[in-house]
Structures are given as C-alpha cells and as structure tokens.
Amino acid sequence: MSKEIGNNFRPGAVATDLPLAHDRPVDFGLQDFCEKCGICAEFCPSGALPKGENQQVMVRGVRRWQMDPEKCYMYWCTIGHGCGICQAVCPWNHKNNLFHSLVRETAERFPYLRSLLVKGEELTYSHKPGPEPRWMTDDIF
Ligand code: SF4
Ligand code: SF4
C-alpha cells in the first residue's frame, strides 16, 4: 500500500547483486486507518478479509490482517472472473486529484480525524455490497 497510489498497482522486482543501502519503512498511519475503516472486509463477498484489531496475526514478524487466498480464489472461480471489490472500495485508491490528495494528507497528519474521514468516505461513496454467490450460503465447505 502506498500513500500516493493506494494498493491498486502491480509490484515488480529486480534481482541484483548491486550493493544497495536499505531505506526505512514508510509510516503514513495506514495501520491505524485500517483499524478504523474495514470497508474492504465489509464488502468482500467471500469473507476472505478479516476485520478488527483482534483479527490480526503475526506473519513473518509483521502484525497484519492475513487474507484467506482460498476463499478469494473460490469466489473468482464462482463468478468466472477476477473480483477486486476490495480495491474498488478502498479509500486510498481514489483518483489522484487535489481533493483526494488533501484527504490523504489529513489522514496522515491528524490521526484523530481518521474515523471521521472513514465516515465521510461511506457517506460520500455509498459503497454497496454485491449479491452473495450461492456457494457461500449453501454450506458446501
Ligand atoms: S478480490 Fe474480491 S473476493 Fe478477493 S479479497 Fe478482494 S473483495 Fe474479497
Ligand atoms: S478499505 Fe483500504 S483503508 Fe480500509 S481497511 Fe481496507 S485496506 Fe485499509
């Protein structure tokens, strides 16, 4: 996730033996923002995304919300194509214009306003969940 372009990108990697200096992790308040948000988990049609502070687990030394790739993939197979609702509803993936840049700056600099920003996101964009696929409700797993 990046402050400027959210999570709607494909990361690439280059293998090299060049001696490179390590940079430091970037903290723009995302962990706290996600704790207050949870919109992606709310609208994930397969239930693959956990929500809430007590749903975090340690993965390779990092505390995180671990998604369930099988549930996600099963949903993709059911609908016959990729999903991406979690990316479509994430507030950090809005178009990079002046207004959204200001909101991102506010979210980073003023932690006490993050809950309000999430509420504004819900009111402004009125995210609607899609219909539940049959395999989720037929208890076949
Ligand atoms: S792609 Fe769809 S099913 Fe998979 S985690 Fe995102 S919202 Fe859930
Ligand atoms: S929708 Fe985006 S900001 Fe909200 S919890 Fe999910 S990843 Fe975090």
mmCIF file of N, CA and C and ligand atoms in Angstrom:
data_model
loop_
_atom_site.group_PDB
_atom_site.id
_atom_site.type_symbol
_atom_site.label_atom_id
_atom_site.label_comp_id
_atom_site.label_asym_id
_atom_site.label_seq_id
_atom_site.Cartn_x
_atom_site.Cartn_y
_atom_site.Cartn_z
ATOM 1 N N MET A 1 0.855 -1.191 0.000
ATOM 2 C CA MET A 1 0.000 0.000 0.000
ATOM 3 C C MET A 1 0.887 1.236 0.000
ATOM 4 N N SER A 2 0.575 2.179 -0.872
ATOM 5 C CA SER A 2 1.337 3.425 -0.857
ATOM 6 C C SER A 2 0.381 4.596 -0.657
ATOM 7 N N LYS A 3 0.877 5.633 -0.028
ATOM 8 C CA LYS A 3 0.023 6.789 0.253
ATOM 9 C C LYS A 3 -0.456 7.427 -1.051
ATOM 10 N N GLU A 4 0.384 7.450 -2.044
ATOM 11 C CA GLU A 4 0.048 8.150 -3.285
ATOM 12 C C GLU A 4 -0.879 7.352 -4.189
ATOM 13 N N ILE A 5 -0.676 6.029 -4.281
ATOM 14 C CA ILE A 5 -1.473 5.254 -5.247
ATOM 15 C C ILE A 5 -2.218 4.076 -4.614
ATOM 16 N N GLY A 6 -2.330 4.073 -3.291
ATOM 17 C CA GLY A 6 -3.110 3.027 -2.637
ATOM 18 C C GLY A 6 -2.540 1.644 -2.881
ATOM 19 N N ASN A 7 -3.434 0.669 -3.107
ATOM 20 C CA ASN A 7 -2.949 -0.702 -3.334
ATOM 21 C C ASN A 7 -3.300 -1.187 -4.738
ATOM 22 N N ASN A 8 -3.722 -0.266 -5.577
ATOM 23 C CA ASN A 8 -4.178 -0.669 -6.908
ATOM 24 C C ASN A 8 -3.024 -0.610 -7.914
ATOM 25 N N PHE A 9 -2.021 -1.434 -7.659
ATOM 26 C CA PHE A 9 -0.871 -1.481 -8.556
ATOM 27 C C PHE A 9 -0.250 -2.876 -8.515
ATOM 28 N N ARG A 10 0.542 -3.179 -9.511
ATOM 29 C CA ARG A 10 1.243 -4.466 -9.562
ATOM 30 C C ARG A 10 2.712 -4.240 -9.219
ATOM 31 N N PRO A 11 3.160 -4.731 -8.079
ATOM 32 C CA PRO A 11 4.568 -4.528 -7.742
ATOM 33 C C PRO A 11 5.481 -5.382 -8.623
ATOM 34 N N GLY A 12 6.651 -4.856 -8.930
ATOM 35 C CA GLY A 12 7.635 -5.614 -9.695
ATOM 36 C C GLY A 12 8.893 -5.792 -8.864
ATOM 37 N N ALA A 13 9.785 -6.658 -9.289
ATOM 38 C CA ALA A 13 11.026 -6.893 -8.537
ATOM 39 C C ALA A 13 12.180 -7.067 -9.518
ATOM 40 N N VAL A 14 13.338 -6.639 -9.095
ATOM 41 C CA VAL A 14 14.547 -6.812 -9.901
ATOM 42 C C VAL A 14 15.570 -7.552 -9.050
ATOM 43 N N ALA A 15 16.120 -8.654 -9.571
ATOM 44 C CA ALA A 15 17.168 -9.386 -8.848
ATOM 45 C C ALA A 15 18.520 -8.782 -9.222
ATOM 46 N N THR A 16 19.297 -8.430 -8.214
ATOM 47 C CA THR A 16 20.610 -7.829 -8.487
ATOM 48 C C THR A 16 21.560 -8.117 -7.330
ATOM 49 N N ASP A 17 22.852 -8.120 -7.619
ATOM 50 C CA ASP A 17 23.826 -8.238 -6.522
ATOM 51 C C ASP A 17 24.522 -6.896 -6.275
ATOM 52 N N LEU A 18 23.931 -5.814 -6.788
ATOM 53 C CA LEU A 18 24.471 -4.485 -6.522
ATOM 54 C C LEU A 18 24.421 -4.192 -5.020
ATOM 55 N N PRO A 19 25.418 -3.593 -4.464
ATOM 56 C CA PRO A 19 25.331 -3.189 -3.049
ATOM 57 C C PRO A 19 24.388 -1.992 -2.913
ATOM 58 N N LEU A 20 23.286 -2.193 -2.239
ATOM 59 C CA LEU A 20 22.282 -1.127 -2.121
ATOM 60 C C LEU A 20 22.054 -0.786 -0.648
ATOM 61 N N ALA A 21 21.840 0.487 -0.365
ATOM 62 C CA ALA A 21 21.528 0.904 1.007
ATOM 63 C C ALA A 21 20.053 0.623 1.280
ATOM 64 N N HIS A 22 19.754 0.082 2.464
ATOM 65 C CA HIS A 22 18.353 -0.143 2.834
ATOM 66 C C HIS A 22 17.692 1.181 3.170
ATOM 67 N N ASP A 23 16.464 1.349 2.715
ATOM 68 C CA ASP A 23 15.726 2.512 3.216
ATOM 69 C C ASP A 23 14.859 2.054 4.385
ATOM 70 N N ARG A 24 14.050 2.953 4.913
ATOM 71 C CA ARG A 24 13.282 2.620 6.111
ATOM 72 C C ARG A 24 11.801 2.427 5.756
ATOM 73 N N PRO A 25 11.080 1.670 6.572
ATOM 74 C CA PRO A 25 9.636 1.540 6.322
ATOM 75 C C PRO A 25 8.973 2.913 6.356
ATOM 76 N N VAL A 26 7.961 3.103 5.523
ATOM 77 C CA VAL A 26 7.231 4.373 5.492
ATOM 78 C C VAL A 26 5.956 4.219 6.315
ATOM 79 N N ASP A 27 5.750 5.095 7.271
ATOM 80 C CA ASP A 27 4.540 5.024 8.092
ATOM 81 C C ASP A 27 3.691 6.268 7.849
ATOM 82 N N PHE A 28 2.562 6.062 7.151
ATOM 83 C CA PHE A 28 1.659 7.213 6.956
ATOM 84 C C PHE A 28 0.340 6.989 7.691
ATOM 85 N N GLY A 29 0.408 6.122 8.717
ATOM 86 C CA GLY A 29 -0.752 5.931 9.582
ATOM 87 C C GLY A 29 -1.748 4.897 9.078
ATOM 88 N N LEU A 30 -1.318 4.091 8.122
ATOM 89 C CA LEU A 30 -2.257 3.155 7.499
ATOM 90 C C LEU A 30 -2.801 2.113 8.480
ATOM 91 N N GLN A 31 -1.906 1.581 9.336
ATOM 92 C CA GLN A 31 -2.348 0.548 10.284
ATOM 93 C C GLN A 31 -3.547 1.054 11.104
ATOM 94 N N ASP A 32 -3.399 2.251 11.631
ATOM 95 C CA ASP A 32 -4.461 2.834 12.443
ATOM 96 C C ASP A 32 -5.691 3.144 11.594
ATOM 97 N N PHE A 33 -5.443 3.636 10.376
ATOM 98 C CA PHE A 33 -6.573 3.957 9.497
ATOM 99 C C PHE A 33 -7.382 2.692 9.199
ATOM 100 N N CYS A 34 -6.684 1.605 8.877
ATOM 101 C CA CYS A 34 -7.378 0.349 8.558
ATOM 102 C C CYS A 34 -8.173 -0.170 9.758
ATOM 103 N N GLU A 35 -7.617 0.015 10.961
ATOM 104 C CA GLU A 35 -8.354 -0.411 12.156
ATOM 105 C C GLU A 35 -9.681 0.321 12.270
ATOM 106 N N LYS A 36 -9.700 1.556 11.830
ATOM 107 C CA LYS A 36 -10.922 2.353 11.921
ATOM 108 C C LYS A 36 -11.822 2.156 10.696
ATOM 109 N N CYS A 37 -11.278 1.596 9.640
ATOM 110 C CA CYS A 37 -12.008 1.514 8.371
ATOM 111 C C CYS A 37 -12.677 0.133 8.179
ATOM 112 N N GLY A 38 -11.951 -0.799 7.647
ATOM 113 C CA GLY A 38 -12.509 -2.142 7.455
ATOM 114 C C GLY A 38 -13.522 -2.230 6.322
ATOM 115 N N ILE A 39 -13.590 -1.218 5.463
ATOM 116 C CA ILE A 39 -14.571 -1.223 4.375
ATOM 117 C C ILE A 39 -14.336 -2.407 3.438
ATOM 118 N N CYS A 40 -13.075 -2.696 3.147
ATOM 119 C CA CYS A 40 -12.777 -3.813 2.226
ATOM 120 C C CYS A 40 -13.313 -5.126 2.792
ATOM 121 N N ALA A 41 -13.098 -5.352 4.102
ATOM 122 C CA ALA A 41 -13.559 -6.605 4.720
ATOM 123 C C ALA A 41 -15.089 -6.664 4.726
ATOM 124 N N GLU A 42 -15.687 -5.516 4.948
ATOM 125 C CA GLU A 42 -17.140 -5.438 4.996
ATOM 126 C C GLU A 42 -17.777 -5.828 3.658
ATOM 127 N N PHE A 43 -17.131 -5.417 2.571
ATOM 128 C CA PHE A 43 -17.735 -5.647 1.258
ATOM 129 C C PHE A 43 -17.128 -6.804 0.478
ATOM 130 N N CYS A 44 -16.144 -7.469 1.057
ATOM 131 C CA CYS A 44 -15.584 -8.647 0.386
ATOM 132 C C CYS A 44 -16.671 -9.723 0.326
ATOM 133 N N PRO A 45 -17.099 -10.144 -0.865
ATOM 134 C CA PRO A 45 -18.215 -11.085 -0.964
ATOM 135 C C PRO A 45 -17.867 -12.496 -0.505
ATOM 136 N N SER A 46 -16.592 -12.825 -0.386
ATOM 137 C CA SER A 46 -16.235 -14.195 0.004
ATOM 138 C C SER A 46 -15.868 -14.308 1.479
ATOM 139 N N GLY A 47 -15.790 -13.194 2.181
ATOM 140 C CA GLY A 47 -15.376 -13.245 3.589
ATOM 141 C C GLY A 47 -13.898 -13.579 3.731
ATOM 142 N N ALA A 48 -13.107 -13.257 2.714
ATOM 143 C CA ALA A 48 -11.677 -13.605 2.745
ATOM 144 C C ALA A 48 -10.848 -12.620 3.565
ATOM 145 N N LEU A 49 -11.447 -11.471 3.902
ATOM 146 C CA LEU A 49 -10.664 -10.446 4.591
ATOM 147 C C LEU A 49 -11.117 -10.300 6.041
ATOM 148 N N PRO A 50 -10.189 -10.482 6.979
ATOM 149 C CA PRO A 50 -10.555 -10.315 8.395
ATOM 150 C C PRO A 50 -10.704 -8.840 8.741
ATOM 151 N N LYS A 51 -11.425 -8.573 9.799
ATOM 152 C CA LYS A 51 -11.664 -7.181 10.199
ATOM 153 C C LYS A 51 -11.513 -7.047 11.711
ATOM 154 N N GLY A 52 -10.983 -5.927 12.142
ATOM 155 C CA GLY A 52 -10.879 -5.656 13.576
ATOM 156 C C GLY A 52 -9.500 -5.976 14.120
ATOM 157 N N GLU A 53 -9.138 -5.226 15.163
ATOM 158 C CA GLU A 53 -7.798 -5.348 15.733
ATOM 159 C C GLU A 53 -7.496 -6.766 16.202
ATOM 160 N N ASN A 54 -8.498 -7.433 16.819
ATOM 161 C CA ASN A 54 -8.243 -8.772 17.368
ATOM 162 C C ASN A 54 -8.148 -9.853 16.290
ATOM 163 N N GLN A 55 -8.316 -9.481 15.024
ATOM 164 C CA GLN A 55 -8.194 -10.450 13.931
ATOM 165 C C GLN A 55 -6.798 -10.438 13.318
ATOM 166 N N GLN A 56 -5.904 -9.610 13.860
ATOM 167 C CA GLN A 56 -4.555 -9.546 13.307
ATOM 168 C C GLN A 56 -3.713 -10.721 13.789
ATOM 169 N N VAL A 57 -2.806 -11.168 12.919
ATOM 170 C CA VAL A 57 -1.899 -12.269 13.276
ATOM 171 C C VAL A 57 -0.471 -11.861 12.891
ATOM 172 N N MET A 58 0.505 -12.553 13.477
ATOM 173 C CA MET A 58 1.896 -12.295 13.127
ATOM 174 C C MET A 58 2.266 -13.147 11.920
ATOM 175 N N VAL A 59 2.733 -12.522 10.861
ATOM 176 C CA VAL A 59 3.195 -13.245 9.671
ATOM 177 C C VAL A 59 4.621 -12.779 9.373
ATOM 178 N N ARG A 60 5.569 -13.702 9.485
ATOM 179 C CA ARG A 60 6.991 -13.383 9.253
ATOM 180 C C ARG A 60 7.405 -12.097 9.973
ATOM 181 N N GLY A 61 7.029 -12.000 11.239
ATOM 182 C CA GLY A 61 7.469 -10.871 12.067
ATOM 183 C C GLY A 61 6.652 -9.597 11.897
ATOM 184 N N VAL A 62 5.607 -9.657 11.077
ATOM 185 C CA VAL A 62 4.795 -8.445 10.867
ATOM 186 C C VAL A 62 3.363 -8.722 11.304
ATOM 187 N N ARG A 63 2.824 -7.812 12.113
ATOM 188 C CA ARG A 63 1.432 -7.948 12.557
ATOM 189 C C ARG A 63 0.523 -7.455 11.442
ATOM 190 N N ARG A 64 -0.404 -8.317 11.008
ATOM 191 C CA ARG A 64 -1.206 -7.934 9.845
ATOM 192 C C ARG A 64 -2.546 -8.659 9.819
ATOM 193 N N TRP A 65 -3.425 -8.180 8.969
ATOM 194 C CA TRP A 65 -4.653 -8.895 8.679
ATOM 195 C C TRP A 65 -4.325 -9.840 7.522
ATOM 196 N N GLN A 66 -4.361 -11.123 7.799
ATOM 197 C CA GLN A 66 -3.989 -12.095 6.772
ATOM 198 C C GLN A 66 -5.232 -12.494 5.980
ATOM 199 N N MET A 67 -5.229 -12.211 4.688
ATOM 200 C CA MET A 67 -6.382 -12.606 3.878
ATOM 201 C C MET A 67 -6.373 -14.109 3.644
ATOM 202 N N ASP A 68 -7.535 -14.671 3.311
ATOM 203 C CA ASP A 68 -7.663 -16.095 3.028
ATOM 204 C C ASP A 68 -7.686 -16.265 1.504
ATOM 205 N N PRO A 69 -6.551 -16.613 0.897
ATOM 206 C CA PRO A 69 -6.489 -16.660 -0.569
ATOM 207 C C PRO A 69 -7.413 -17.713 -1.174
ATOM 208 N N GLU A 70 -7.675 -18.801 -0.434
ATOM 209 C CA GLU A 70 -8.568 -19.844 -0.980
ATOM 210 C C GLU A 70 -9.989 -19.340 -1.130
ATOM 211 N N LYS A 71 -10.466 -18.649 -0.111
ATOM 212 C CA LYS A 71 -11.836 -18.105 -0.190
ATOM 213 C C LYS A 71 -11.945 -17.125 -1.347
ATOM 214 N N CYS A 72 -10.921 -16.266 -1.471
ATOM 215 C CA CYS A 72 -10.906 -15.272 -2.542
ATOM 216 C C CYS A 72 -10.907 -15.975 -3.904
ATOM 217 N N TYR A 73 -10.023 -16.951 -4.045
ATOM 218 C CA TYR A 73 -9.898 -17.635 -5.341
ATOM 219 C C TYR A 73 -11.172 -18.413 -5.694
ATOM 220 N N MET A 74 -11.768 -19.045 -4.678
ATOM 221 C CA MET A 74 -13.018 -19.780 -4.915
ATOM 222 C C MET A 74 -14.108 -18.834 -5.423
ATOM 223 N N TYR A 75 -14.102 -17.644 -4.893
ATOM 224 C CA TYR A 75 -15.092 -16.665 -5.354
ATOM 225 C C TYR A 75 -14.837 -16.299 -6.810
ATOM 226 N N TRP A 76 -13.575 -16.099 -7.143
ATOM 227 C CA TRP A 76 -13.225 -15.778 -8.534
ATOM 228 C C TRP A 76 -13.685 -16.898 -9.455
ATOM 229 N N CYS A 77 -13.473 -18.153 -9.025
ATOM 230 C CA CYS A 77 -13.877 -19.297 -9.850
ATOM 231 C C CYS A 77 -15.397 -19.336 -10.002
ATOM 232 N N THR A 78 -16.088 -18.962 -8.942
ATOM 233 C CA THR A 78 -17.553 -18.997 -8.977
ATOM 234 C C THR A 78 -18.130 -17.977 -9.955
ATOM 235 N N ILE A 79 -17.559 -16.779 -9.934
ATOM 236 C CA ILE A 79 -18.112 -15.748 -10.816
ATOM 237 C C ILE A 79 -17.485 -15.781 -12.210
ATOM 238 N N GLY A 80 -16.391 -16.541 -12.363
ATOM 239 C CA GLY A 80 -15.798 -16.710 -13.690
ATOM 240 C C GLY A 80 -14.833 -15.623 -14.107
ATOM 241 N N HIS A 81 -14.485 -14.736 -13.182
ATOM 242 C CA HIS A 81 -13.504 -13.686 -13.495
ATOM 243 C C HIS A 81 -12.979 -13.113 -12.183
ATOM 244 N N GLY A 82 -11.989 -12.234 -12.313
ATOM 245 C CA GLY A 82 -11.433 -11.619 -11.112
ATOM 246 C C GLY A 82 -12.450 -10.730 -10.417
ATOM 247 N N CYS A 83 -12.165 -10.404 -9.159
ATOM 248 C CA CYS A 83 -13.138 -9.633 -8.381
ATOM 249 C C CYS A 83 -12.624 -8.199 -8.191
ATOM 250 N N GLY A 84 -11.845 -7.945 -7.170
ATOM 251 C CA GLY A 84 -11.271 -6.605 -6.979
ATOM 252 C C GLY A 84 -12.167 -5.622 -6.258
ATOM 253 N N ILE A 85 -13.257 -6.107 -5.641
ATOM 254 C CA ILE A 85 -14.130 -5.200 -4.884
ATOM 255 C C ILE A 85 -13.330 -4.520 -3.765
ATOM 256 N N CYS A 86 -12.435 -5.299 -3.142
ATOM 257 C CA CYS A 86 -11.647 -4.745 -2.033
ATOM 258 C C CYS A 86 -10.822 -3.543 -2.501
ATOM 259 N N GLN A 87 -10.333 -3.591 -3.723
ATOM 260 C CA GLN A 87 -9.562 -2.464 -4.236
ATOM 261 C C GLN A 87 -10.483 -1.325 -4.655
ATOM 262 N N ALA A 88 -11.621 -1.686 -5.220
ATOM 263 C CA ALA A 88 -12.546 -0.661 -5.697
ATOM 264 C C ALA A 88 -13.091 0.189 -4.557
ATOM 265 N N VAL A 89 -13.245 -0.400 -3.365
ATOM 266 C CA VAL A 89 -13.858 0.352 -2.258
ATOM 267 C C VAL A 89 -12.834 0.990 -1.312
ATOM 268 N N CYS A 90 -11.567 0.691 -1.488
ATOM 269 C CA CYS A 90 -10.556 1.225 -0.554
ATOM 270 C C CYS A 90 -10.384 2.738 -0.748
ATOM 271 N N PRO A 91 -10.510 3.511 0.336
ATOM 272 C CA PRO A 91 -10.384 4.969 0.224
ATOM 273 C C PRO A 91 -9.031 5.425 -0.328
ATOM 274 N N TRP A 92 -8.003 4.620 -0.184
ATOM 275 C CA TRP A 92 -6.672 5.036 -0.659
ATOM 276 C C TRP A 92 -6.524 4.853 -2.163
ATOM 277 N N ASN A 93 -7.524 4.291 -2.815
ATOM 278 C CA ASN A 93 -7.417 4.060 -4.256
ATOM 279 C C ASN A 93 -8.165 5.087 -5.100
ATOM 280 N N HIS A 94 -8.610 6.151 -4.450
ATOM 281 C CA HIS A 94 -9.312 7.163 -5.235
ATOM 282 C C HIS A 94 -8.366 7.859 -6.203
ATOM 283 N N LYS A 95 -8.962 8.447 -7.218
ATOM 284 C CA LYS A 95 -8.205 9.177 -8.227
ATOM 285 C C LYS A 95 -7.263 10.196 -7.563
ATOM 286 N N ASN A 96 -6.081 10.333 -8.142
ATOM 287 C CA ASN A 96 -5.084 11.202 -7.541
ATOM 288 C C ASN A 96 -5.312 12.661 -7.942
ATOM 289 N N ASN A 97 -6.321 13.283 -7.375
ATOM 290 C CA ASN A 97 -6.566 14.700 -7.670
ATOM 291 C C ASN A 97 -6.339 15.536 -6.397
ATOM 292 N N LEU A 98 -6.556 16.832 -6.503
ATOM 293 C CA LEU A 98 -6.246 17.729 -5.387
ATOM 294 C C LEU A 98 -7.054 17.377 -4.139
ATOM 295 N N PHE A 99 -8.354 17.115 -4.336
ATOM 296 C CA PHE A 99 -9.216 16.829 -3.188
ATOM 297 C C PHE A 99 -8.747 15.568 -2.456
ATOM 298 N N HIS A 100 -8.509 14.507 -3.223
ATOM 299 C CA HIS A 100 -8.112 13.255 -2.574
ATOM 300 C C HIS A 100 -6.706 13.356 -1.974
ATOM 301 N N SER A 101 -5.859 14.158 -2.591
ATOM 302 C CA SER A 101 -4.523 14.354 -2.010
ATOM 303 C C SER A 101 -4.642 15.061 -0.657
ATOM 304 N N LEU A 102 -5.560 16.027 -0.566
ATOM 305 C CA LEU A 102 -5.757 16.735 0.704
ATOM 306 C C LEU A 102 -6.282 15.784 1.777
ATOM 307 N N VAL A 103 -7.212 14.903 1.363
ATOM 308 C CA VAL A 103 -7.763 13.934 2.323
ATOM 309 C C VAL A 103 -6.653 12.983 2.797
ATOM 310 N N ARG A 104 -5.817 12.553 1.882
ATOM 311 C CA ARG A 104 -4.715 11.654 2.256
ATOM 312 C C ARG A 104 -3.756 12.338 3.237
ATOM 313 N N GLU A 105 -3.441 13.608 2.962
ATOM 314 C CA GLU A 105 -2.555 14.354 3.864
ATOM 315 C C GLU A 105 -3.189 14.471 5.246
ATOM 316 N N THR A 106 -4.498 14.773 5.247
ATOM 317 C CA THR A 106 -5.214 14.908 6.521
ATOM 318 C C THR A 106 -5.173 13.593 7.289
ATOM 319 N N ALA A 107 -5.401 12.495 6.582
ATOM 320 C CA ALA A 107 -5.392 11.180 7.231
ATOM 321 C C ALA A 107 -4.030 10.872 7.823
ATOM 322 N N GLU A 108 -2.988 11.312 7.156
ATOM 323 C CA GLU A 108 -1.645 11.039 7.677
ATOM 324 C C GLU A 108 -1.313 11.918 8.886
ATOM 325 N N ARG A 109 -1.637 13.199 8.788
ATOM 326 C CA ARG A 109 -1.172 14.157 9.802
ATOM 327 C C ARG A 109 -2.065 14.264 11.031
ATOM 328 N N PHE A 110 -3.350 13.936 10.874
ATOM 329 C CA PHE A 110 -4.270 14.128 12.002
ATOM 330 C C PHE A 110 -4.982 12.812 12.340
ATOM 331 N N PRO A 111 -4.325 11.956 13.121
ATOM 332 C CA PRO A 111 -4.884 10.633 13.441
ATOM 333 C C PRO A 111 -6.293 10.695 14.024
ATOM 334 N N TYR A 112 -6.577 11.742 14.832
ATOM 335 C CA TYR A 112 -7.882 11.819 15.484
ATOM 336 C C TYR A 112 -9.016 12.103 14.488
ATOM 337 N N LEU A 113 -8.655 12.452 13.243
ATOM 338 C CA LEU A 113 -9.703 12.699 12.238
ATOM 339 C C LEU A 113 -9.983 11.476 11.363
ATOM 340 N N ARG A 114 -9.234 10.395 11.597
ATOM 341 C CA ARG A 114 -9.365 9.244 10.680
ATOM 342 C C ARG A 114 -10.757 8.610 10.716
ATOM 343 N N SER A 115 -11.342 8.468 11.896
ATOM 344 C CA SER A 115 -12.690 7.875 11.973
ATOM 345 C C SER A 115 -13.690 8.732 11.202
ATOM 346 N N LEU A 116 -13.505 10.044 11.329
ATOM 347 C CA LEU A 116 -14.395 10.975 10.621
ATOM 348 C C LEU A 116 -14.224 10.829 9.106
ATOM 349 N N LEU A 117 -12.981 10.675 8.674
ATOM 350 C CA LEU A 117 -12.728 10.512 7.239
ATOM 351 C C LEU A 117 -13.352 9.226 6.707
ATOM 352 N N VAL A 118 -13.310 8.172 7.519
ATOM 353 C CA VAL A 118 -13.931 6.907 7.105
ATOM 354 C C VAL A 118 -15.444 7.096 6.977
ATOM 355 N N LYS A 119 -16.014 7.792 7.942
ATOM 356 C CA LYS A 119 -17.460 8.057 7.885
ATOM 357 C C LYS A 119 -17.792 8.874 6.623
ATOM 358 N N GLY A 120 -16.972 9.870 6.346
ATOM 359 C CA GLY A 120 -17.171 10.682 5.143
ATOM 360 C C GLY A 120 -17.067 9.853 3.883
ATOM 361 N N GLU A 121 -16.131 8.929 3.882
ATOM 362 C CA GLU A 121 -15.966 8.024 2.742
ATOM 363 C C GLU A 121 -17.253 7.220 2.514
ATOM 364 N N GLU A 122 -17.794 6.668 3.602
ATOM 365 C CA GLU A 122 -19.009 5.851 3.488
ATOM 366 C C GLU A 122 -20.188 6.687 3.010
ATOM 367 N N LEU A 123 -20.304 7.893 3.552
ATOM 368 C CA LEU A 123 -21.426 8.749 3.167
ATOM 369 C C LEU A 123 -21.289 9.243 1.733
ATOM 370 N N THR A 124 -20.066 9.590 1.344
ATOM 371 C CA THR A 124 -19.860 10.170 0.009
ATOM 372 C C THR A 124 -19.997 9.133 -1.088
ATOM 373 N N TYR A 125 -19.412 7.966 -0.852
ATOM 374 C CA TYR A 125 -19.363 6.995 -1.945
ATOM 375 C C TYR A 125 -20.406 5.884 -1.814
ATOM 376 N N SER A 126 -21.093 5.822 -0.690
ATOM 377 C CA SER A 126 -22.185 4.849 -0.504
ATOM 378 C C SER A 126 -21.864 3.487 -1.112
ATOM 379 N N HIS A 127 -20.775 2.887 -0.667
ATOM 380 C CA HIS A 127 -20.410 1.583 -1.214
ATOM 381 C C HIS A 127 -21.530 0.564 -0.985
ATOM 382 N N LYS A 128 -21.816 -0.178 -2.027
ATOM 383 C CA LYS A 128 -22.885 -1.180 -1.910
ATOM 384 C C LYS A 128 -22.288 -2.580 -2.098
ATOM 385 N N PRO A 129 -22.601 -3.499 -1.205
ATOM 386 C CA PRO A 129 -22.103 -4.857 -1.389
ATOM 387 C C PRO A 129 -22.818 -5.551 -2.548
ATOM 388 N N GLY A 130 -22.122 -6.451 -3.216
ATOM 389 C CA GLY A 130 -22.739 -7.214 -4.298
ATOM 390 C C GLY A 130 -23.573 -8.354 -3.738
ATOM 391 N N PRO A 131 -24.347 -9.055 -4.580
ATOM 392 C CA PRO A 131 -25.135 -10.184 -4.088
ATOM 393 C C PRO A 131 -24.227 -11.340 -3.684
ATOM 394 N N GLU A 132 -24.632 -12.084 -2.675
ATOM 395 C CA GLU A 132 -23.815 -13.224 -2.235
ATOM 396 C C GLU A 132 -23.929 -14.373 -3.223
ATOM 397 N N PRO A 133 -22.809 -14.987 -3.629
ATOM 398 C CA PRO A 133 -22.900 -16.147 -4.519
ATOM 399 C C PRO A 133 -23.465 -17.356 -3.778
ATOM 400 N N ARG A 134 -24.058 -18.295 -4.503
ATOM 401 C CA ARG A 134 -24.745 -19.430 -3.881
ATOM 402 C C ARG A 134 -23.821 -20.294 -3.014
ATOM 403 N N TRP A 135 -22.559 -20.491 -3.490
ATOM 404 C CA TRP A 135 -21.674 -21.387 -2.754
ATOM 405 C C TRP A 135 -21.384 -20.880 -1.351
ATOM 406 N N MET A 136 -21.588 -19.560 -1.125
ATOM 407 C CA MET A 136 -21.331 -19.027 0.208
ATOM 408 C C MET A 136 -22.463 -19.333 1.169
ATOM 409 N N THR A 137 -23.641 -19.496 0.640
ATOM 410 C CA THR A 137 -24.795 -19.667 1.509
ATOM 411 C C THR A 137 -25.258 -21.116 1.593
ATOM 412 N N ASP A 138 -24.737 -22.002 0.714
ATOM 413 C CA ASP A 138 -25.195 -23.397 0.701
ATOM 414 C C ASP A 138 -24.437 -24.314 1.655
ATOM 415 N N ASP A 139 -23.479 -23.751 2.405
ATOM 416 C CA ASP A 139 -22.750 -24.517 3.396
ATOM 417 C C ASP A 139 -22.130 -25.768 2.802
ATOM 418 N N ILE A 140 -21.455 -25.625 1.641
ATOM 419 C CA ILE A 140 -20.885 -26.820 0.996
ATOM 420 C C ILE A 140 -19.444 -27.066 1.422
ATOM 421 N N PHE A 141 -18.858 -26.184 2.263
ATOM 422 C CA PHE A 141 -17.461 -26.408 2.691
ATOM 423 C C PHE A 141 -17.409 -26.894 4.132
HETATM 424 S S1 SF4 B 1 -10.769 -9.826 -4.665
HETATM 425 FE FE1 SF4 B 1 -12.944 -9.927 -4.031
HETATM 426 S S2 SF4 B 1 -13.132 -11.920 -3.009
HETATM 427 FE FE2 SF4 B 1 -10.935 -11.469 -3.145
HETATM 428 S S3 SF4 B 1 -10.420 -10.483 -1.206
HETATM 429 FE FE3 SF4 B 1 -10.921 -8.838 -2.680
HETATM 430 S S4 SF4 B 1 -13.115 -8.445 -2.382
HETATM 431 FE FE4 SF4 B 1 -12.647 -10.405 -1.435
HETATM 432 S S1 SF4 B 2 -10.533 -0.462 2.595
HETATM 433 FE FE1 SF4 B 2 -8.369 0.176 2.437
HETATM 434 S S2 SF4 B 2 -8.069 1.588 4.177
HETATM 435 FE FE2 SF4 B 2 -9.970 0.445 4.552
HETATM 436 S S3 SF4 B 2 -9.343 -1.316 5.823
HETATM 437 FE FE3 SF4 B 2 -9.301 -1.973 3.689
HETATM 438 S S4 SF4 B 2 -7.158 -1.644 3.031
HETATM 439 FE FE4 SF4 B 2 -7.473 -0.431 4.908
#
